[in-house]
Coordinates of C-alpha atoms in Angstrom, one line a residue:
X1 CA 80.2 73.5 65.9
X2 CA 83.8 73.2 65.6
X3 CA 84.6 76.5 64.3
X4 CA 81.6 78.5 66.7
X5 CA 83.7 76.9 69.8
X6 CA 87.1 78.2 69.0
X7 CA 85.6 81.4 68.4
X8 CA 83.6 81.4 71.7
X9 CA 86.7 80.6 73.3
X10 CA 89.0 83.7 71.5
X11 CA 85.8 86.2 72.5
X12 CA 86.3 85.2 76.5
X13 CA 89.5 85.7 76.2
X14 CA 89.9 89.1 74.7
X15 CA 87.2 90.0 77.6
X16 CA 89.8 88.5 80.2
X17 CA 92.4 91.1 78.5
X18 CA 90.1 94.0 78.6
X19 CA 89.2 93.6 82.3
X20 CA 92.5 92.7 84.0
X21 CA 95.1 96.0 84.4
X22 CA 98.4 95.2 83.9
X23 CA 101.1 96.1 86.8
X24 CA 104.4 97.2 85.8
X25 CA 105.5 96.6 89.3
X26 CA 103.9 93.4 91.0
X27 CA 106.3 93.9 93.8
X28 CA 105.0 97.3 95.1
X29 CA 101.3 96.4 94.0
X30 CA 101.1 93.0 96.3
X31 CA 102.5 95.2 99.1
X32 CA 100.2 97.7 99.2
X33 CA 97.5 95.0 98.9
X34 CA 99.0 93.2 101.9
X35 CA 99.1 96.5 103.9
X36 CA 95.2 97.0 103.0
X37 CA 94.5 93.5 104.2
X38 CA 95.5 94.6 107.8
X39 CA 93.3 98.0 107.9
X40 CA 90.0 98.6 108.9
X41 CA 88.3 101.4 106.3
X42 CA 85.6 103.3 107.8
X43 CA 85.6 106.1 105.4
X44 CA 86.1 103.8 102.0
X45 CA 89.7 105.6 101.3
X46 CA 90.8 102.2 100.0
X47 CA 87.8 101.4 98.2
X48 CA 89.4 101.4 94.4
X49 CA 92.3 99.9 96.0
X50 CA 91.6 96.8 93.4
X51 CA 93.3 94.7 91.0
X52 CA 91.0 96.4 88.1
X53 CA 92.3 99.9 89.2
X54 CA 96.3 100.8 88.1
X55 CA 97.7 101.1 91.6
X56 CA 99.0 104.9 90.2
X57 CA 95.5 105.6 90.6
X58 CA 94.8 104.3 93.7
X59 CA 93.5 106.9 96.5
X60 CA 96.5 108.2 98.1
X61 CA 99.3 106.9 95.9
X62 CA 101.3 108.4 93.4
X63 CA 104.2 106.9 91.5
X64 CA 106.9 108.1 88.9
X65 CA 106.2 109.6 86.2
X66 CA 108.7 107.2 83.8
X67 CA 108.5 103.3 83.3
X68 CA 108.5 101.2 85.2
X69 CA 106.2 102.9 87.7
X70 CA 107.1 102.8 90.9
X71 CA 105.3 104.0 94.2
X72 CA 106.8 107.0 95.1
X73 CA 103.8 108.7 97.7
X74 CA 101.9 107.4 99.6
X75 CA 99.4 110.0 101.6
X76 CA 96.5 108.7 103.7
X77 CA 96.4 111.5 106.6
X78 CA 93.0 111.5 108.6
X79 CA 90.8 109.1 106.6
X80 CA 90.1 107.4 110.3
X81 CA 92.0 104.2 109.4
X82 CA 92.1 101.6 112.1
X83 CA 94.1 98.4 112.5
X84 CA 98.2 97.8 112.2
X85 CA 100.9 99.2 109.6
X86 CA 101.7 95.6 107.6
X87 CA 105.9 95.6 107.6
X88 CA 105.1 95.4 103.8
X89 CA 105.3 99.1 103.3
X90 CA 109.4 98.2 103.9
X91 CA 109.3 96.7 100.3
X92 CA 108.2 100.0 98.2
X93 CA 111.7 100.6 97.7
X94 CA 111.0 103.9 95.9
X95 CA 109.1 105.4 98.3
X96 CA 110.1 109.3 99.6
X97 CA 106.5 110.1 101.1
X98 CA 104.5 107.9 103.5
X99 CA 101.8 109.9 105.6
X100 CA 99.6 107.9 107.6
X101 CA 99.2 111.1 109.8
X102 CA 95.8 111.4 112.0
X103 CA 94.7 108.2 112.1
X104 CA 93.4 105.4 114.4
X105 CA 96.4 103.0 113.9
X106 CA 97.7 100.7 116.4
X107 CA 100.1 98.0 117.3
X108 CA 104.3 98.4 116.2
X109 CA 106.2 100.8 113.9
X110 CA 107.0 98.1 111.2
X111 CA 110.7 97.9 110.0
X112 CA 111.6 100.2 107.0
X113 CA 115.1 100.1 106.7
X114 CA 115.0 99.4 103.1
X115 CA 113.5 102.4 102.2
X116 CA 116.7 104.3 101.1
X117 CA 115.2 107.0 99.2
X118 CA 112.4 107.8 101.6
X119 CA 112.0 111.3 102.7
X120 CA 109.1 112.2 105.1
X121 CA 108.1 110.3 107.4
X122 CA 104.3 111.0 109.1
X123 CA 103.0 108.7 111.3
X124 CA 101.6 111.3 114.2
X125 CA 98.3 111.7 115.5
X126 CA 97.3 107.5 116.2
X127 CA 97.6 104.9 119.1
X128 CA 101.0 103.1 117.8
X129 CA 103.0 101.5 120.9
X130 CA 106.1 100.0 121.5
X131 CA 109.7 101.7 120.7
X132 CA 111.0 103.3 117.5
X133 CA 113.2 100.7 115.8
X134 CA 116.6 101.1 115.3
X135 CA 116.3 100.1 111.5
X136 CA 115.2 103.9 111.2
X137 CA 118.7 105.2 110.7
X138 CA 118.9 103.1 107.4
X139 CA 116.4 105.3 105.8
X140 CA 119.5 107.6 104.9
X141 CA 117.8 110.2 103.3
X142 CA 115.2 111.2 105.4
X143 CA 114.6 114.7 106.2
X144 CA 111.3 115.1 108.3
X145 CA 110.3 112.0 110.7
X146 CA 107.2 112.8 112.9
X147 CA 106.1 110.2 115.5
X148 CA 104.5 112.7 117.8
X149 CA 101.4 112.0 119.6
X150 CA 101.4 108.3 120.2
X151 CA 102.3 106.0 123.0
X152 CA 105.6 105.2 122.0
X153 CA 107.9 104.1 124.8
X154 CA 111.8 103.0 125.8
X155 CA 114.2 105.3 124.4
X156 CA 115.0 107.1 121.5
X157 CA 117.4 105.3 119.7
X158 CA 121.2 107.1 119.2
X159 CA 121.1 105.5 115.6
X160 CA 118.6 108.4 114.8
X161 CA 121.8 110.4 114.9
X162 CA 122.7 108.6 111.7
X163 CA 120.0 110.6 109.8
X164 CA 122.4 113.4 108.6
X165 CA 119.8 114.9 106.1
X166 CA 117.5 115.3 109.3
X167 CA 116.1 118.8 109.2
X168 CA 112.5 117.8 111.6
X169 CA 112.3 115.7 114.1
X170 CA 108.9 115.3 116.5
X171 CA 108.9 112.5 119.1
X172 CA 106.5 114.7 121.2
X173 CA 103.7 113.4 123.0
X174 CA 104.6 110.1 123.6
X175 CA 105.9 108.2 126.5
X176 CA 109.6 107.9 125.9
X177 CA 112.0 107.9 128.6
X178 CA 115.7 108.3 129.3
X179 CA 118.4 110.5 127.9
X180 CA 118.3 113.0 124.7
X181 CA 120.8 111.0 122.7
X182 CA 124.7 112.6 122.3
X183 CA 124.6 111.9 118.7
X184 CA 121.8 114.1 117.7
X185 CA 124.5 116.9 117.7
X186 CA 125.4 115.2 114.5
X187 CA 122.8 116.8 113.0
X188 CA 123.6 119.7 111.5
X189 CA 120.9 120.5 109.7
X190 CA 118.5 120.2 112.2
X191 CA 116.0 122.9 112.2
X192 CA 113.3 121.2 114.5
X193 CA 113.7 119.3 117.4
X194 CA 110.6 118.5 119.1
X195 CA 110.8 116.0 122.5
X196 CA 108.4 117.7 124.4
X197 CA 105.3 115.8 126.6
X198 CA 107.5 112.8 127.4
X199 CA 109.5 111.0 130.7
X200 CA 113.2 111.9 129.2
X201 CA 115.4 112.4 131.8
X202 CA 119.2 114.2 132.0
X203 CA 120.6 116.7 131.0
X204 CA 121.0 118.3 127.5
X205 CA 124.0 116.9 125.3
X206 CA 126.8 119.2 124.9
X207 CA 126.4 119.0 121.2
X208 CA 122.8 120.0 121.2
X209 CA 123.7 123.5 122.3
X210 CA 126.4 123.8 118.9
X211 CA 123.3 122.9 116.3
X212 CA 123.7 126.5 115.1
X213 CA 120.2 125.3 112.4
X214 CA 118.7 124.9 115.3
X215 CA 115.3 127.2 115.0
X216 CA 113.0 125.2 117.4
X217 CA 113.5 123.4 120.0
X218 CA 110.8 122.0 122.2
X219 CA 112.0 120.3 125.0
X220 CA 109.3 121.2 127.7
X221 CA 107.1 118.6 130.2
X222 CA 109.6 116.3 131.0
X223 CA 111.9 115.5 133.6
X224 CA 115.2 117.3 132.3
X225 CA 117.7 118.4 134.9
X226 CA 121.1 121.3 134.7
X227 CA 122.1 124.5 134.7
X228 CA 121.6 126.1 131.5
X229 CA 125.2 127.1 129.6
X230 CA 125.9 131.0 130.1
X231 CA 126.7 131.0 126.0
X232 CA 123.5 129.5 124.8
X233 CA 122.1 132.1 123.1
X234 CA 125.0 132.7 121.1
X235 CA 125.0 129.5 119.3
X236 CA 121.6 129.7 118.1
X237 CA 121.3 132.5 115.7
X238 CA 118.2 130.8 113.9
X239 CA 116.1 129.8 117.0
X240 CA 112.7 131.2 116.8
X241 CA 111.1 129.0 119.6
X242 CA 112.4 128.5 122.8
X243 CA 110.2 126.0 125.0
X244 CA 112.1 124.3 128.3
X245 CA 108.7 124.7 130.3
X246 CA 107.8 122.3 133.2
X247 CA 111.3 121.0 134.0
X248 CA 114.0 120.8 136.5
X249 CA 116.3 123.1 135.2
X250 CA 118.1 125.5 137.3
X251 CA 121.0 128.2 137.9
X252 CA 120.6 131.7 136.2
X253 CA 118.7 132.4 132.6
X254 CA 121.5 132.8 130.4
X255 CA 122.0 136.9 129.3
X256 CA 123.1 135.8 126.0
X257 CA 119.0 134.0 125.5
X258 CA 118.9 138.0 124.5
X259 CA 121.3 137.7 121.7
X260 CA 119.3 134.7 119.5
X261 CA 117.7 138.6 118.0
X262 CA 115.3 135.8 115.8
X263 CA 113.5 134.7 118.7
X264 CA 109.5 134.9 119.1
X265 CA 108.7 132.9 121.9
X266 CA 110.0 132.1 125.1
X267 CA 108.9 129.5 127.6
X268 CA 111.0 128.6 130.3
X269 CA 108.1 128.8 133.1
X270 CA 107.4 125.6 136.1
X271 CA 111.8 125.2 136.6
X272 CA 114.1 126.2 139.1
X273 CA 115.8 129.1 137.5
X274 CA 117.1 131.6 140.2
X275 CA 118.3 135.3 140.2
X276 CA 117.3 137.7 137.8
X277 CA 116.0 138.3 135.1
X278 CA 117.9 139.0 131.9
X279 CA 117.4 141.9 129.4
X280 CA 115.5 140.2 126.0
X281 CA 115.9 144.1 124.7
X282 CA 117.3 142.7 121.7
X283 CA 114.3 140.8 120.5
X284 CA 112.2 142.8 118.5
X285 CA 110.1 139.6 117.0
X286 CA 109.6 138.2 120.4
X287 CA 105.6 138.3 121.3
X288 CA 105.9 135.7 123.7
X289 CA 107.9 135.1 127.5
X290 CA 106.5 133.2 130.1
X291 CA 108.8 132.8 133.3
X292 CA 106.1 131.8 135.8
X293 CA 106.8 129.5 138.8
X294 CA 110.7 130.2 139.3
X295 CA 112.7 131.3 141.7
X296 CA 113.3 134.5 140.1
X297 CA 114.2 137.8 142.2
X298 CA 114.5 141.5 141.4
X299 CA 116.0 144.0 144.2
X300 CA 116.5 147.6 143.1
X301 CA 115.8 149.9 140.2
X302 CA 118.5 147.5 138.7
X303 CA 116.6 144.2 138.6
X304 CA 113.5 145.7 137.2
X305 CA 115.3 147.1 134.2
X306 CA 114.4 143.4 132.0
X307 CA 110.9 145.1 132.1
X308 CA 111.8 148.3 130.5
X309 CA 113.7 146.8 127.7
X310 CA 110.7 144.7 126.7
X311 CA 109.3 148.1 125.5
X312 CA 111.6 147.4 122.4

């Protein structure tokens, strides 16, 4: 009996062994656990999200390739998760993916600041409130951040203006109000800017006008007010998408809208833009111009000739 027990003993403990994974990274593995804890999980999308699972093969994740591993991806886009982002996520410090796109979350944007290597940034398509945090502009390296469609609200933070690896930013759909911020002409490679659907208010920054990256800007369905500059055109020789619609803007459509040659849409329609209309000849891509409720004239053989060009 005294040798059987030892024995007994040695065989549960090699079972222990063989039914425990071992997790390089405790850190990033507790977080993603705490995160779970705070989500409802309709579809099962977290269901091997368990200690006996390596949390590199968890649904959704993906880490780096080399030891240690380290979550580097998370992706979790329209598995109908419910319930609040835990402010653990801020503690994968490797992290340059989180999409948690076309969801059903609620409550805050948690604080990520110390996610320095992050990249992208999805979190459109749920029911998340409150404002965007400030702590954003921390996450240096980010070059796509999408909060569009939520109920976000306040205003968008000038820190954003920090991001200079920014190439997309959405903040459509949401409720924010006041001004488009000054320092987003920082960004100079901005290729995307996206405010429209929101209460902003003012006019356009100066600056935004120089983003020569710039190939869409969405600005349309809000409360925007100015006359738009006569040399617009001719600092954005990469816009392909042009949408101002349903503002206050007023004064004369710039000519020089007809020398961005890249452009393919147009959509300055529901503003206040008076006198006539200007020759968009020039763009041989463009296969879409709405200028509908203005206060647009044409008098004479002259003013009809915008129509003529479009033949082009």
């Amino acid at each position: 009996m005294l040798i059987v027990l030892p024995l007994l003993l040695l065989c549960c403990g090699v079972g222990t062994v063989h039914s425990t994974t071992v997790h390089e990274n405790s850190k990033d593995f507790l977080s993603l656990l705490e995160f779970k804890r705070g989500i409802s999980d309709p579809k099962g999308a977290l269901g091997n999200w368990i200690n006996s699972t390596h949390i590199c093969r968890w649904n959704g994740v993906k880490c780096t390739t080399t030891p240690p591993l380290r979550v580097m991806n998370v992706t979790l886009t329209g598995q109908s998760l419910a319930g609040t982002i835990s402010p653990s996520l801020g503690n994968l410090t490797f992290l340059n993916h989180l999409d948690l796109s076309s969801n059903a979350l609620v409550g805050t944007i948690p604080p990520l600041g110390h996610l320095k290597q992050l990249k992208n940034l999805f979190l459109n398509n749920n029911n998340l409130s409150g404002t965007i945090p400030d702590a954003l502009a921390n996450c240096s390296d980010l070059s796509l951040l999408d909060f569009s469609t939520n109920f976000l609200v306040g205003s968008i933070p000038p820190k954003l203006g920090l991001l200079s690896n920014l190439e997309y930013l959405n903040l459509g759909t949401n409720q924010l109000e006041g001004s488009i911020p000054d320092a987003f002409g920082q960004l100079v490679d901005l290729r995307s800017l996206l405010l429209e659907t929101n209460r902003l208010s003012g006019e356009i920054p100066d600056a935004i006008f120089r983003l020569s990256s710039l190939q869409y800007l969405g600005l349309g369905y809000n409360m925007l007010r100015m006359a738009l500059p006569p040399n617009m055109g001719d600092h954005f020789p990469n816009l392909v998408q042009l949408g101002l619609q349903s503002n206050f803007f007023e004064g004369p459509i710039p000519a020089s809208i007809g020398n961005a040659i890249g452009l393919e849409a147009i959509d300055l329609s529901f503003n206040n833009f008076t006198g006539q209309i200007p020759s968009f000849g020039k763009l041989s891509n463009l296969s879409y111009l709405n200028l509908q409720h203005n206060d647009l004239v044409a008098r004479g053989n002259e003013s009809w000739e915008f129509l003529n060009a479009l033949g082009n």
